[in-house]
Amino acid sequence: MPALPTPGLPTPAFPAPALHPVDPEKATGETASLFTATHRALGVIPQLARVMANNPTVLRGYVDVVTALSTRGTLSADVRERIALLVAQENRSDYCLSVHTFRGTKVAGLTTAEATRARRGEAGDPWAAAVLDLAAAVVRDHGVVSDERLDAARHAGLSDGHVVEIIAHVALGVFTHHLATAARIDIDWPLVRHTDWENGTA
């Protein structure tokens, strides 16, 4: 994936971060190597990764999971970003919505309309719609998935392996939301708010 510059659009002021980001320019040793791996995996070193770098084990685990799911997983980039957008909206995470709206439309090839529909758990493509239907159940019901929901997923062509992978993406989205929220991370992407469509701007 080609490297992307860190989006530079101005964002409104937020409370001071609760957790301090690590400066990549001052990082050494394992942390510096992890920042290189983060840039390779994401195209940038976002604020979220800089906060994770306070614990290099966590950052390494994050980079390893993202890399494995994106390079060896069965879900395409656009479907992965749709899941991330759904989870971000359900969690009311402006940080994650900003990240994945940018990545979904600029990297994964989603249209703005497709990205907005994904936030609602909707897709025009039947395969993507089945994935989002299952992901929505997982995130909304905290992992409880009914037999009927699983039967519908299998009827749509999802294997047990797909189900496990979808849940992994949901869990990844929940983790990044919780960390970004707890750390009060500045949004370093073009801002997208979870209330946008309530205001008629999504």
Coordinates of C-alpha atoms in Angstrom, one line a residue:
M1 CA 0.0 0.0 0.0
P2 CA 1.5 3.4 -0.9
A3 CA 2.4 5.7 1.9
L4 CA -0.1 8.4 2.7
P5 CA 0.8 11.8 4.2
T6 CA -0.8 12.5 7.6
P7 CA -4.0 14.4 6.8
G8 CA -3.5 18.0 7.7
L9 CA -6.9 19.5 7.9
P10 CA -7.5 21.7 11.0
T11 CA -9.6 20.1 13.8
P12 CA -11.3 21.8 16.7
A13 CA -9.6 21.9 20.1
F14 CA -10.0 18.9 22.4
P15 CA -9.2 18.4 26.1
A16 CA -5.5 17.8 26.8
P17 CA -4.5 14.2 26.2
A18 CA -4.8 11.9 29.2
L19 CA -2.0 9.7 27.9
H20 CA 1.0 11.3 26.2
P21 CA 2.0 10.2 22.6
V22 CA 5.5 9.1 21.9
D23 CA 7.4 11.3 19.4
P24 CA 8.5 9.1 16.5
E25 CA 11.5 11.4 15.9
K26 CA 12.8 10.7 19.4
A27 CA 12.0 6.9 19.5
T28 CA 14.9 4.5 19.7
G29 CA 15.3 0.7 19.6
E30 CA 12.2 -1.5 19.5
T31 CA 9.9 1.5 19.6
A32 CA 11.5 3.0 16.5
S33 CA 11.3 -0.3 14.7
L34 CA 7.6 -0.6 15.6
F35 CA 6.9 2.9 14.3
T36 CA 8.5 1.8 11.0
A37 CA 6.3 -1.3 11.0
T38 CA 3.3 0.9 11.8
H39 CA 4.0 3.2 8.8
R40 CA 4.4 0.1 6.6
A41 CA 1.0 -1.3 7.7
L42 CA -1.0 2.0 7.8
G43 CA 0.9 4.4 5.6
V44 CA 1.2 6.9 8.5
I45 CA 2.0 6.9 12.2
P46 CA -1.2 8.1 13.7
Q47 CA -1.7 9.6 17.2
L48 CA -3.3 6.3 18.3
A49 CA -0.1 4.3 17.5
R50 CA 2.0 7.0 19.2
V51 CA 0.0 6.5 22.4
M52 CA 0.2 2.7 22.1
A53 CA 4.0 3.1 21.9
N54 CA 3.9 3.8 25.6
N55 CA 3.7 0.0 25.8
P56 CA 5.7 -1.4 22.9
T57 CA 4.2 -4.9 23.5
V58 CA 0.7 -3.5 22.9
L59 CA 1.8 -1.6 19.7
R60 CA 3.6 -4.7 18.4
G61 CA 0.4 -6.8 19.0
Y62 CA -1.7 -4.2 17.2
V63 CA 0.6 -4.0 14.2
D64 CA 0.9 -7.8 14.0
V65 CA -2.9 -8.2 14.1
V66 CA -3.6 -5.4 11.5
T67 CA -0.9 -6.8 9.2
A68 CA -2.1 -10.4 9.5
L69 CA -5.8 -9.5 8.9
S70 CA -4.9 -7.2 5.9
T71 CA -2.4 -9.5 4.2
R72 CA -3.6 -13.0 5.1
G73 CA -7.3 -12.5 5.9
T74 CA -10.1 -13.3 3.6
L75 CA -12.0 -10.0 3.8
S76 CA -11.2 -7.4 1.2
A77 CA -10.1 -3.9 2.2
D78 CA -13.4 -2.3 1.5
V79 CA -15.3 -4.8 3.6
R80 CA -12.8 -4.4 6.4
E81 CA -13.3 -0.7 6.4
R82 CA -17.1 -1.1 6.3
I83 CA -16.8 -3.1 9.5
A84 CA -14.6 -0.5 11.1
L85 CA -17.0 2.3 10.2
L86 CA -20.0 0.3 11.6
V87 CA -18.1 -0.4 14.9
A88 CA -17.0 3.3 15.1
Q89 CA -20.5 4.6 14.6
E90 CA -22.0 2.1 17.2
N91 CA -19.3 3.2 19.7
R92 CA -19.9 6.9 18.8
S93 CA -16.1 7.2 18.2
D94 CA -15.3 10.4 16.3
Y95 CA -11.6 9.4 16.2
C96 CA -12.3 6.0 14.6
L97 CA -14.9 7.4 12.3
S98 CA -12.4 10.0 11.1
V99 CA -9.7 7.4 10.6
H100 CA -11.9 4.9 8.7
T101 CA -13.9 7.4 6.6
F102 CA -10.5 8.6 5.3
R103 CA -9.0 5.2 4.8
G104 CA -12.3 3.7 3.4
T105 CA -12.7 6.4 0.8
K106 CA -9.1 7.2 0.0
V107 CA -7.5 3.8 0.3
A108 CA -10.1 1.1 0.1
G109 CA -12.2 2.6 -2.7
L110 CA -15.5 3.2 -1.0
T111 CA -17.7 6.1 -2.2
T112 CA -18.8 8.6 0.4
A113 CA -22.3 7.1 0.1
E114 CA -21.0 3.6 0.7
A115 CA -19.1 4.8 3.8
T116 CA -22.2 6.4 5.2
R117 CA -24.3 3.3 4.6
A118 CA -21.7 1.2 6.3
R119 CA -22.1 3.3 9.4
R120 CA -25.7 2.2 9.4
G121 CA -24.7 -1.5 8.9
E122 CA -25.9 -1.4 5.3
A123 CA -24.4 -2.3 1.9
G124 CA -25.6 -2.7 -1.6
D125 CA -23.4 -5.7 -2.2
P126 CA -25.0 -8.8 -0.8
W127 CA -21.8 -10.3 0.6
A128 CA -20.8 -7.1 2.3
A129 CA -24.3 -6.7 3.6
A130 CA -24.2 -10.2 5.2
V131 CA -20.8 -9.4 6.8
L132 CA -22.2 -6.1 8.2
D133 CA -25.4 -7.8 9.5
L134 CA -23.3 -10.2 11.5
A135 CA -20.8 -7.6 12.7
A136 CA -23.7 -5.4 13.8
A137 CA -25.2 -8.2 15.9
V138 CA -21.8 -8.8 17.5
V139 CA -21.1 -5.2 18.5
R140 CA -24.7 -4.3 19.5
D141 CA -25.3 -7.4 21.5
H142 CA -21.8 -7.7 23.0
G143 CA -20.9 -10.9 21.2
V144 CA -24.3 -12.7 21.6
V145 CA -25.2 -14.1 18.2
S146 CA -28.5 -16.0 17.8
D147 CA -28.8 -19.3 15.9
E148 CA -31.0 -17.5 13.4
R149 CA -28.4 -14.9 12.7
L150 CA -25.7 -17.5 12.3
D151 CA -27.9 -19.5 9.9
A152 CA -28.5 -16.4 7.9
A153 CA -24.8 -15.7 7.7
R154 CA -24.1 -19.3 6.5
H155 CA -26.9 -19.1 4.0
A156 CA -25.2 -15.9 2.6
G157 CA -22.0 -17.9 2.2
L158 CA -20.1 -17.0 5.3
S159 CA -18.0 -19.9 6.8
D160 CA -17.1 -20.3 10.4
G161 CA -13.7 -18.9 9.5
H162 CA -15.3 -15.8 8.1
V163 CA -17.3 -15.4 11.3
V164 CA -14.2 -15.6 13.4
E165 CA -12.5 -13.1 11.2
I166 CA -15.4 -10.7 11.4
I167 CA -15.4 -10.9 15.2
A168 CA -11.7 -10.2 15.2
H169 CA -12.3 -7.0 13.2
V170 CA -15.1 -6.0 15.6
A171 CA -12.8 -6.5 18.6
L172 CA -10.0 -4.5 17.0
G173 CA -12.5 -1.6 16.5
V174 CA -13.7 -1.8 20.1
F175 CA -10.1 -1.8 21.3
T176 CA -9.0 1.2 19.3
H177 CA -12.1 3.1 20.3
H178 CA -11.6 2.5 24.0
L179 CA -7.9 3.5 23.9
A180 CA -8.6 6.6 21.8
T181 CA -11.4 7.6 24.2
A182 CA -9.5 6.9 27.4
A183 CA -6.4 8.7 26.1
R184 CA -8.4 11.7 24.8
I185 CA -6.4 11.5 21.6
D186 CA -6.4 14.5 19.3
I187 CA -8.0 13.7 16.0
D188 CA -5.3 13.8 13.4
W189 CA -7.5 13.0 10.4
P190 CA -10.2 15.0 8.5
L191 CA -12.9 15.2 11.2
V192 CA -16.0 13.1 11.0
R193 CA -18.5 13.2 13.9
H194 CA -20.8 10.3 14.9
T195 CA -23.6 12.9 15.0
D196 CA -23.1 14.0 11.4
W197 CA -26.1 12.4 9.9
E198 CA -28.3 13.6 12.8
N199 CA -27.4 17.1 11.7
G200 CA -28.0 16.2 8.0
T201 CA -24.3 16.5 7.0
A202 CA -23.4 12.8 6.5

